[in-house]
Amino acid sequence: MLRLRCGMLAVAGGSRLVGGGIRTDEPFFTFDCGSLERGPPAQRQDPSTAASEKILAVAFSSSGDFFALTDDSKRLVLFKTSPNWEMISVRWLSRRCTALVFSPCDSRLLVADKSGDVFSFPVKAAQEDGRLELGHLSMLLDLAVTLDGRHVITCDRDEKIRVSQWGAPHVITSFCLGHTEFVSQLALPEGQEKLLLSGSGDGTLRLWRYETGQELQNCRISSIPRPEDGLLEVKGSAVSRIRCCPRGEQVAVLCDGVPGIYLFSILAGPRLTHPLYVALPYVPVDLDFEDSSSLWVFSAIKGNSIELLQYREHKWQPAPRDHRTKKLSEVIGESWEQMGGSVTLENRFSALYKAVFDNMASYLQKKEARIQTEKRKLSTGQEGSAAKIHKA
């Protein structure tokens, strides 16, 4: 996982976090979830509660002053990043987290979990427990808070996107319906009025007006030409990441197992235009914009795990590796066993696709088996009767 905000960069993988300023000479901050206590005092001696320290979700606050992560041991860890990185608190969750996000004013931290609930935790009162805000009947996969702080948007495994009022989460403003598989990603382009982007296991990127639930555009990602191999369509690739540049006019998309980046522009209309596929020699794990012409990419390549792409000479291409980028790669390399070794490149969403059962075919097969069994019994009975008559 890779996140950027206000000149700060954080890379997380496995149990390890690396964070720091992009354009400063300060040492990078490193943190390992394995250094934390395994659970609340009442659970530490219970072997059934054992879990890994794998980081599941991360988020920067809008100001960049705070950073949070959750891990497989149901811990919510909060850090401050200014003037230096420092852990503030560790709180315990009731379920494993799938996504988290700060409110626009940095006052609360929202956590979505596998049971379908969203809890919010205070940022300043870092030891207080969270409160339940809303819930779904299905596993939540992502959530977002609108830039005006008025709505919480959630998406789940059952193809639904729900827009709820932040002040009264039980009041549903709208549903954005149209995806045919789980909704894996949400993004709110900054500077774009009331717009929402969503990605799904159906391989589409969709543009919505979230207050009304109106679908403005449906882009099938796999139909975008890939010049390097001539393929016009690669089916079955779930959208694994959507990132918007700080001003909201550029959108970058990753698809599960695809060795490249899909890029779009948001123009007046509003419309997603100028689709572009940027081929890479590896499958990117995550990415984020520094600005509209600079894109950081995290990969599972040891020794070259972080790369900066820049738009120069009318195309996206790798930027020269400066001292800071080399240093970041070195720090990640030192933690590679804890970080890169656990990165899964493909089929990260395979368990979310619902199995389809053909009940009629199974019924007909069983019926045919019963008929054949009855025929064999009848045939055996007739042969037995004929044998008795012959003996008589």
Tab-separated table of C-alpha atoms in Angstrom:
chain	number	residue	atom	x	y	z
A	1	MET	CA	0.000	0.000	0.000
A	2	LEU	CA	1.202	3.491	-0.870
A	3	ARG	CA	-0.249	6.850	0.227
A	4	LEU	CA	0.797	10.475	-0.323
A	5	ARG	CA	-0.499	13.620	1.330
A	6	CYS	CA	0.947	17.135	1.695
A	7	GLY	CA	4.492	16.089	0.818
A	8	MET	CA	4.367	13.007	3.058
A	9	LEU	CA	4.691	9.461	1.728
A	10	ALA	CA	3.894	6.157	3.441
A	11	VAL	CA	4.502	2.631	2.144
A	12	ALA	CA	3.064	-0.381	3.971
A	13	GLY	CA	3.306	-4.088	3.324
A	14	GLY	CA	3.237	-7.178	5.497
A	15	SER	CA	3.750	-5.941	9.061
A	16	ARG	CA	6.064	-3.017	8.205
A	17	LEU	CA	5.387	0.703	7.638
A	18	VAL	CA	7.865	3.183	6.123
A	19	GLY	CA	6.983	6.890	6.137
A	20	GLY	CA	8.537	10.305	5.682
A	21	GLY	CA	8.775	13.438	3.580
A	22	ILE	CA	9.315	13.116	-0.163
A	23	ARG	CA	11.510	16.199	-0.620
A	24	THR	CA	13.313	16.401	2.713
A	25	ASP	CA	16.539	14.967	4.099
A	26	GLU	CA	14.954	13.697	7.325
A	27	PRO	CA	15.419	9.968	8.069
A	28	PHE	CA	12.515	7.742	7.115
A	29	PHE	CA	10.321	6.458	9.942
A	30	THR	CA	9.897	2.682	10.182
A	31	PHE	CA	7.382	0.771	12.272
A	32	ASP	CA	6.645	-2.933	12.689
A	33	CYS	CA	3.277	-4.137	13.979
A	34	GLY	CA	5.093	-7.157	15.378
A	35	SER	CA	6.465	-4.890	18.136
A	36	LEU	CA	2.948	-4.350	19.536
A	37	GLU	CA	1.128	-6.474	22.082
A	38	ARG	CA	-0.870	-9.226	20.449
A	39	GLY	CA	-4.260	-8.392	21.938
A	40	PRO	CA	-6.230	-6.976	24.895
A	41	PRO	CA	-5.119	-8.425	28.266
A	42	ALA	CA	-8.128	-10.781	28.418
A	43	GLN	CA	-7.230	-12.375	25.069
A	44	ARG	CA	-3.422	-12.603	25.143
A	45	GLN	CA	-3.369	-16.119	26.571
A	46	ASP	CA	-6.123	-17.434	24.277
A	47	PRO	CA	-4.528	-19.317	21.332
A	48	SER	CA	-7.741	-19.020	19.296
A	49	THR	CA	-7.182	-15.254	18.989
A	50	ALA	CA	-3.739	-15.628	17.379
A	51	ALA	CA	-3.393	-13.693	14.120
A	52	SER	CA	-0.726	-12.202	11.916
A	53	GLU	CA	0.483	-8.597	12.053
A	54	LYS	CA	-0.267	-8.003	8.370
A	55	ILE	CA	-1.365	-4.423	7.714
A	56	LEU	CA	-4.852	-4.391	6.169
A	57	ALA	CA	-5.588	-0.691	5.566
A	58	VAL	CA	-3.881	2.710	5.896
A	59	ALA	CA	-4.892	6.361	5.580
A	60	PHE	CA	-3.513	9.898	5.857
A	61	SER	CA	-5.600	12.714	7.316
A	62	SER	CA	-6.489	15.542	4.922
A	63	SER	CA	-3.886	17.825	6.535
A	64	GLY	CA	-1.214	15.119	6.500
A	65	ASP	CA	-0.674	15.609	10.257
A	66	PHE	CA	-2.030	12.166	11.165
A	67	PHE	CA	-1.681	8.661	9.786
A	68	ALA	CA	-3.531	5.490	10.766
A	69	LEU	CA	-3.305	1.772	10.041
A	70	THR	CA	-5.131	-1.398	11.002
A	71	ASP	CA	-3.753	-4.908	11.007
A	72	ASP	CA	-4.864	-8.527	11.055
A	73	SER	CA	-4.753	-8.562	14.861
A	74	LYS	CA	-7.646	-6.050	14.945
A	75	ARG	CA	-5.495	-3.145	16.094
A	76	LEU	CA	-6.089	0.478	15.095
A	77	VAL	CA	-2.798	2.380	15.372
A	78	LEU	CA	-2.712	6.171	15.157
A	79	PHE	CA	0.424	8.247	14.425
A	80	LYS	CA	1.195	11.937	14.260
A	81	THR	CA	3.522	12.939	11.424
A	82	SER	CA	4.431	16.519	12.350
A	83	PRO	CA	7.002	17.614	13.319
A	84	ASN	CA	8.160	13.975	13.534
A	85	TRP	CA	6.469	10.591	13.122
A	86	GLU	CA	5.330	9.211	16.478
A	87	MET	CA	2.783	6.582	17.553
A	88	ILE	CA	-0.041	8.144	19.574
A	89	SER	CA	-2.350	5.266	20.430
A	90	VAL	CA	-3.348	1.647	19.873
A	91	ARG	CA	-7.041	0.791	20.041
A	92	TRP	CA	-8.806	-2.524	19.509
A	93	LEU	CA	-11.448	-3.301	16.907
A	94	SER	CA	-14.234	-5.847	17.181
A	95	ARG	CA	-13.745	-7.067	13.586
A	96	ARG	CA	-10.962	-7.046	10.999
A	97	CYS	CA	-10.893	-3.826	9.026
A	98	THR	CA	-11.319	-3.533	5.261
A	99	ALA	CA	-10.947	0.256	4.828
A	100	LEU	CA	-10.449	3.415	6.849
A	101	VAL	CA	-10.580	7.149	6.190
A	102	PHE	CA	-10.318	10.411	8.158
A	103	SER	CA	-13.119	12.949	8.187
A	104	PRO	CA	-12.258	16.161	6.226
A	105	CYS	CA	-11.622	18.176	9.399
A	106	ASP	CA	-9.380	15.436	10.893
A	107	SER	CA	-11.653	15.113	13.938
A	108	ARG	CA	-12.696	11.473	13.496
A	109	LEU	CA	-11.386	8.292	11.921
A	110	LEU	CA	-13.893	5.988	10.216
A	111	VAL	CA	-13.267	2.235	10.054
A	112	ALA	CA	-15.193	-0.243	7.879
A	113	ASP	CA	-15.065	-3.927	8.784
A	114	LYS	CA	-15.829	-7.341	7.318
A	115	SER	CA	-19.143	-7.659	9.151
A	116	GLY	CA	-20.516	-4.611	7.313
A	117	ASP	CA	-20.280	-2.025	10.109
A	118	VAL	CA	-18.659	1.422	10.170
A	119	PHE	CA	-17.253	2.714	13.464
A	120	SER	CA	-15.815	6.175	14.062
A	121	PHE	CA	-13.014	6.990	16.519
A	122	PRO	CA	-11.989	10.432	17.817
A	123	VAL	CA	-8.544	11.577	16.674
A	124	LYS	CA	-7.687	14.083	19.400
A	125	ALA	CA	-9.051	11.926	22.253
A	126	ALA	CA	-6.811	9.111	21.106
A	127	GLN	CA	-7.725	6.625	23.878
A	128	GLU	CA	-11.510	6.773	23.539
A	129	ASP	CA	-13.396	3.855	22.049
A	130	GLY	CA	-15.281	4.112	18.792
A	131	ARG	CA	-18.997	4.369	18.198
A	132	LEU	CA	-21.125	2.554	15.640
A	133	GLU	CA	-22.201	4.844	12.798
A	134	LEU	CA	-23.910	2.608	10.234
A	135	GLY	CA	-24.009	-0.919	8.863
A	136	HIS	CA	-24.625	-3.079	5.811
A	137	LEU	CA	-25.827	-6.672	5.572
A	138	SER	CA	-22.728	-7.516	3.515
A	139	MET	CA	-18.957	-7.168	3.813
A	140	LEU	CA	-17.812	-3.575	3.311
A	141	LEU	CA	-14.915	-3.115	0.884
A	142	ASP	CA	-14.352	0.657	0.867
A	143	LEU	CA	-15.708	3.920	2.228
A	144	ALA	CA	-15.277	7.642	1.666
A	145	VAL	CA	-16.384	10.892	3.300
A	146	THR	CA	-17.415	13.697	0.962
A	147	LEU	CA	-15.263	16.818	0.932
A	148	ASP	CA	-18.015	18.912	2.559
A	149	GLY	CA	-18.321	16.346	5.356
A	150	ARG	CA	-22.055	15.867	4.762
A	151	HIS	CA	-22.104	12.290	3.466
A	152	VAL	CA	-20.496	8.932	4.161
A	153	ILE	CA	-20.305	6.678	1.087
A	154	THR	CA	-19.880	2.929	1.516
A	155	CYS	CA	-19.696	-0.008	-0.895
A	156	ASP	CA	-20.017	-3.740	-0.312
A	157	ARG	CA	-19.675	-7.202	-1.758
A	158	ASP	CA	-23.311	-7.187	-2.943
A	159	GLU	CA	-22.756	-4.602	-5.713
A	160	LYS	CA	-24.244	-1.728	-3.682
A	161	ILE	CA	-22.996	1.813	-3.136
A	162	ARG	CA	-24.848	3.617	-0.352
A	163	VAL	CA	-24.754	7.362	0.315
A	164	SER	CA	-25.669	8.154	3.945
A	165	GLN	CA	-25.910	11.444	5.811
A	166	TRP	CA	-22.952	11.975	8.142
A	167	GLY	CA	-25.038	13.725	10.822
A	168	ALA	CA	-27.718	11.011	10.724
A	169	PRO	CA	-26.233	7.875	9.130
A	170	HIS	CA	-29.568	6.033	9.330
A	171	VAL	CA	-30.860	8.472	6.681
A	172	ILE	CA	-29.899	7.179	3.230
A	173	THR	CA	-29.595	9.940	0.627
A	174	SER	CA	-29.253	7.611	-2.373
A	175	PHE	CA	-28.010	4.306	-3.759
A	176	CYS	CA	-25.666	4.132	-6.745
A	177	LEU	CA	-26.683	0.863	-8.406
A	178	GLY	CA	-25.436	-0.699	-11.621
A	179	HIS	CA	-22.338	-2.791	-10.887
A	180	THR	CA	-22.788	-6.509	-11.468
A	181	GLU	CA	-20.017	-7.658	-9.099
A	182	PHE	CA	-18.596	-6.510	-5.758
A	183	VAL	CA	-17.640	-2.814	-5.576
A	184	SER	CA	-13.963	-2.763	-4.619
A	185	GLN	CA	-13.001	0.937	-4.792
A	186	LEU	CA	-14.438	4.429	-4.256
A	187	ALA	CA	-12.826	7.789	-5.028
A	188	LEU	CA	-13.996	11.393	-4.722
A	189	PRO	CA	-12.201	13.714	-7.194
A	190	GLU	CA	-11.259	16.968	-5.485
A	191	GLY	CA	-12.572	20.075	-7.181
A	192	GLN	CA	-15.303	18.083	-8.946
A	193	GLU	CA	-18.777	18.934	-7.675
A	194	LYS	CA	-20.738	15.975	-6.223
A	195	LEU	CA	-18.904	13.354	-8.330
A	196	LEU	CA	-17.993	9.816	-7.312
A	197	LEU	CA	-15.834	7.193	-9.038
A	198	SER	CA	-16.288	3.492	-8.368
A	199	GLY	CA	-14.492	0.337	-9.483
A	200	SER	CA	-15.709	-3.226	-9.335
A	201	GLY	CA	-15.020	-6.883	-9.898
A	202	ASP	CA	-17.035	-6.530	-13.113
A	203	GLY	CA	-14.035	-4.682	-14.618
A	204	THR	CA	-15.770	-1.306	-14.980
A	205	LEU	CA	-15.002	2.223	-13.806
A	206	ARG	CA	-18.182	4.250	-13.271
A	207	LEU	CA	-18.824	7.949	-12.744
A	208	TRP	CA	-21.793	9.036	-10.580
A	209	ARG	CA	-23.551	12.035	-9.124
A	210	TYR	CA	-23.672	10.621	-5.635
A	211	GLU	CA	-26.473	12.803	-4.217
A	212	THR	CA	-28.985	11.486	-6.756
A	213	GLY	CA	-27.445	8.080	-7.548
A	214	GLN	CA	-27.330	8.994	-11.247
A	215	GLU	CA	-24.798	7.061	-13.313
A	216	LEU	CA	-23.061	9.446	-15.701
A	217	GLN	CA	-20.639	7.068	-17.420
A	218	ASN	CA	-19.649	3.408	-17.526
A	219	CYS	CA	-16.120	2.611	-18.766
A	220	ARG	CA	-15.124	-1.011	-19.304
A	221	ILE	CA	-11.449	-0.893	-18.366
A	222	SER	CA	-10.529	-4.065	-20.210
A	223	SER	CA	-11.630	-2.612	-23.577
A	224	ILE	CA	-8.902	0.062	-23.519
A	225	PRO	CA	-6.195	-0.860	-26.086
A	226	ARG	CA	-2.915	-2.211	-24.753
A	227	PRO	CA	-0.412	-1.428	-27.531
A	228	GLU	CA	2.405	-3.539	-26.163
A	229	ASP	CA	0.620	-6.841	-26.799
A	230	GLY	CA	-2.211	-5.885	-29.126
A	231	LEU	CA	-4.893	-7.060	-26.716
A	232	LEU	CA	-8.121	-5.114	-26.877
A	233	GLU	CA	-9.835	-6.922	-24.052
A	234	VAL	CA	-8.688	-8.853	-21.016
A	235	LYS	CA	-11.658	-10.203	-19.106
A	236	GLY	CA	-11.969	-10.828	-15.385
A	237	SER	CA	-9.688	-8.090	-14.026
A	238	ALA	CA	-11.150	-6.460	-10.928
A	239	VAL	CA	-10.406	-2.795	-10.288
A	240	SER	CA	-7.963	-2.871	-7.381
A	241	ARG	CA	-7.142	0.842	-6.959
A	242	ILE	CA	-8.483	4.258	-8.013
A	243	ARG	CA	-6.431	7.372	-7.310
A	244	CYS	CA	-7.152	11.010	-8.236
A	245	CYS	CA	-4.552	13.749	-8.476
A	246	PRO	CA	-4.775	16.593	-5.906
A	247	ARG	CA	-6.802	18.858	-8.204
A	248	GLY	CA	-9.024	16.010	-9.376
A	249	GLU	CA	-8.549	16.277	-13.139
A	250	GLN	CA	-6.477	13.067	-13.547
A	251	VAL	CA	-7.479	9.530	-12.525
A	252	ALA	CA	-5.214	6.479	-12.294
A	253	VAL	CA	-6.628	2.949	-12.120
A	254	LEU	CA	-5.049	-0.434	-11.379
A	255	CYS	CA	-6.614	-3.779	-12.245
A	256	ASP	CA	-5.817	-7.041	-10.511
A	257	GLY	CA	-2.898	-8.822	-12.173
A	258	VAL	CA	-2.520	-6.298	-15.041
A	259	PRO	CA	1.086	-5.057	-15.646
A	260	GLY	CA	0.258	-1.419	-16.255
A	261	ILE	CA	-1.755	1.668	-15.317
A	262	TYR	CA	-4.967	3.003	-16.865
A	263	LEU	CA	-5.231	6.801	-16.902
A	264	PHE	CA	-8.202	9.099	-17.561
A	265	SER	CA	-8.963	12.812	-17.593
A	266	ILE	CA	-12.127	14.311	-16.083
A	267	LEU	CA	-13.466	17.074	-18.301
A	268	ALA	CA	-16.537	19.268	-18.217
A	269	GLY	CA	-19.724	17.410	-18.875
A	270	PRO	CA	-18.617	15.726	-16.703
A	271	ARG	CA	-16.943	12.911	-18.649
A	272	LEU	CA	-14.017	10.539	-18.351
A	273	THR	CA	-11.948	11.099	-21.473
A	274	HIS	CA	-8.544	10.392	-23.045
A	275	PRO	CA	-8.191	6.812	-21.771
A	276	LEU	CA	-4.558	5.727	-21.799
A	277	TYR	CA	-2.773	2.516	-20.880
A	278	VAL	CA	0.790	2.858	-19.554
A	279	ALA	CA	2.597	-0.488	-19.783
A	280	LEU	CA	5.048	-1.445	-17.033
A	281	PRO	CA	7.541	-4.323	-16.793
A	282	TYR	CA	5.872	-5.444	-13.549
A	283	VAL	CA	2.455	-5.670	-11.908
A	284	PRO	CA	2.042	-2.582	-9.676
A	285	VAL	CA	0.833	-3.190	-6.142
A	286	ASP	CA	-0.320	0.380	-5.451
A	287	LEU	CA	0.107	3.959	-6.651
A	288	ASP	CA	-0.690	7.570	-5.771
A	289	PHE	CA	-0.313	11.043	-7.279
A	290	GLU	CA	2.123	13.640	-5.986
A	291	ASP	CA	0.686	16.135	-8.497
A	292	SER	CA	-1.032	15.945	-11.887
A	293	SER	CA	2.225	15.051	-13.663
A	294	SER	CA	3.946	12.895	-11.004
A	295	LEU	CA	2.798	9.398	-10.059
A	296	TRP	CA	4.494	7.183	-7.456
A	297	VAL	CA	4.232	3.415	-7.973
A	298	PHE	CA	4.915	0.620	-5.483
A	299	SER	CA	5.851	-2.831	-6.806
A	300	ALA	CA	6.995	-6.196	-5.442
A	301	ILE	CA	10.444	-5.944	-7.040
A	302	LYS	CA	13.160	-6.187	-4.416
A	303	GLY	CA	15.739	-3.408	-4.778
A	304	ASN	CA	13.478	-1.328	-7.029
A	305	SER	CA	10.179	-1.375	-5.190
A	306	ILE	CA	9.373	2.328	-5.526
A	307	GLU	CA	9.316	4.281	-8.781
A	308	LEU	CA	8.320	7.793	-9.816
A	309	LEU	CA	6.582	8.230	-13.180
A	310	GLN	CA	6.382	11.717	-14.669
A	311	TYR	CA	4.554	13.115	-17.666
A	312	ARG	CA	7.310	14.478	-19.884
A	313	GLU	CA	7.558	14.890	-23.654
A	314	HIS	CA	3.874	13.990	-24.062
A	315	LYS	CA	4.127	10.605	-22.356
A	316	TRP	CA	4.453	8.981	-18.952
A	317	GLN	CA	7.956	7.677	-18.281
A	318	PRO	CA	10.196	6.801	-15.308
A	319	ALA	CA	11.884	9.804	-13.721
A	320	PRO	CA	15.613	9.730	-12.925
A	321	ARG	CA	16.205	8.187	-9.508
A	322	ASP	CA	17.345	10.935	-7.151
A	323	HIS	CA	18.984	10.526	-3.743
A	324	ARG	CA	15.656	10.489	-1.872
A	325	THR	CA	14.113	7.788	-4.068
A	326	LYS	CA	17.214	5.615	-3.737
A	327	LYS	CA	17.186	6.042	0.028
A	328	LEU	CA	13.514	5.060	0.225
A	329	SER	CA	14.188	1.932	-1.844
A	330	GLU	CA	17.069	1.050	0.483
A	331	VAL	CA	14.885	1.407	3.577
A	332	ILE	CA	12.174	-0.763	2.011
A	333	GLY	CA	14.823	-3.282	0.961
A	334	GLU	CA	16.058	-3.562	4.536
A	335	SER	CA	12.528	-4.561	5.584
A	336	TRP	CA	11.793	-6.697	2.553
A	337	GLU	CA	11.117	-9.927	4.429
A	338	GLN	CA	8.507	-8.186	6.584
A	339	MET	CA	7.151	-5.990	3.784
A	340	GLY	CA	7.583	-7.197	0.208
A	341	GLY	CA	7.581	-10.898	0.866
A	342	SER	CA	3.894	-10.869	1.787
A	343	VAL	CA	2.669	-8.849	-1.195
A	344	THR	CA	0.208	-10.804	-3.316
A	345	LEU	CA	0.183	-9.671	-6.922
A	346	GLU	CA	-2.652	-11.592	-8.481
A	347	ASN	CA	-6.108	-12.903	-7.564
A	348	ARG	CA	-6.410	-10.609	-4.562
A	349	PHE	CA	-10.168	-10.509	-5.124
A	350	SER	CA	-10.833	-14.102	-6.190
A	351	ALA	CA	-12.581	-14.942	-2.896
A	352	LEU	CA	-15.080	-12.098	-3.398
A	353	TYR	CA	-16.627	-13.460	-6.588
A	354	LYS	CA	-19.820	-15.335	-5.820
A	355	ALA	CA	-20.038	-18.958	-6.894
A	356	VAL	CA	-22.842	-19.719	-9.364
A	357	PHE	CA	-24.686	-23.014	-8.974
A	358	ASP	CA	-26.825	-24.538	-11.730
A	359	ASN	CA	-29.520	-26.117	-9.546
A	360	MET	CA	-31.606	-27.336	-12.494
A	361	ALA	CA	-28.704	-29.257	-14.018
A	362	SER	CA	-27.992	-30.867	-10.634
A	363	TYR	CA	-31.664	-31.751	-10.232
A	364	LEU	CA	-31.877	-33.343	-13.691
A	365	GLN	CA	-28.697	-35.312	-13.086
A	366	LYS	CA	-30.014	-36.698	-9.801
A	367	LYS	CA	-33.376	-37.469	-11.402
A	368	GLU	CA	-31.712	-39.421	-14.200
A	369	ALA	CA	-29.683	-41.367	-11.615
A	370	ARG	CA	-32.888	-42.294	-9.748
A	371	ILE	CA	-34.568	-43.459	-12.964
A	372	GLN	CA	-31.614	-45.665	-13.839
A	373	THR	CA	-31.600	-47.126	-10.320
A	374	GLU	CA	-35.317	-47.938	-10.538
A	375	LYS	CA	-34.798	-49.560	-13.925
A	376	ARG	CA	-32.017	-51.751	-12.541
A	377	LYS	CA	-34.192	-52.772	-9.583
A	378	LEU	CA	-37.096	-53.569	-11.885
A	379	SER	CA	-34.880	-55.540	-14.228
A	380	THR	CA	-33.381	-57.487	-11.321
A	381	GLY	CA	-36.877	-58.257	-9.969
A	382	GLN	CA	-38.135	-59.514	-13.328
A	383	GLU	CA	-35.106	-61.794	-13.755
A	384	GLY	CA	-35.686	-63.213	-10.269
A	385	SER	CA	-39.340	-63.980	-11.041
A	386	ALA	CA	-38.447	-65.664	-14.313
A	387	ALA	CA	-35.904	-67.876	-12.514
A	388	LYS	CA	-38.520	-69.012	-9.938
A	389	ILE	CA	-41.008	-69.949	-12.706
A	390	HIS	CA	-38.333	-71.927	-14.550
A	391	LYS	CA	-37.474	-73.939	-11.398
A	392	ALA	CA	-41.134	-74.676	-10.794
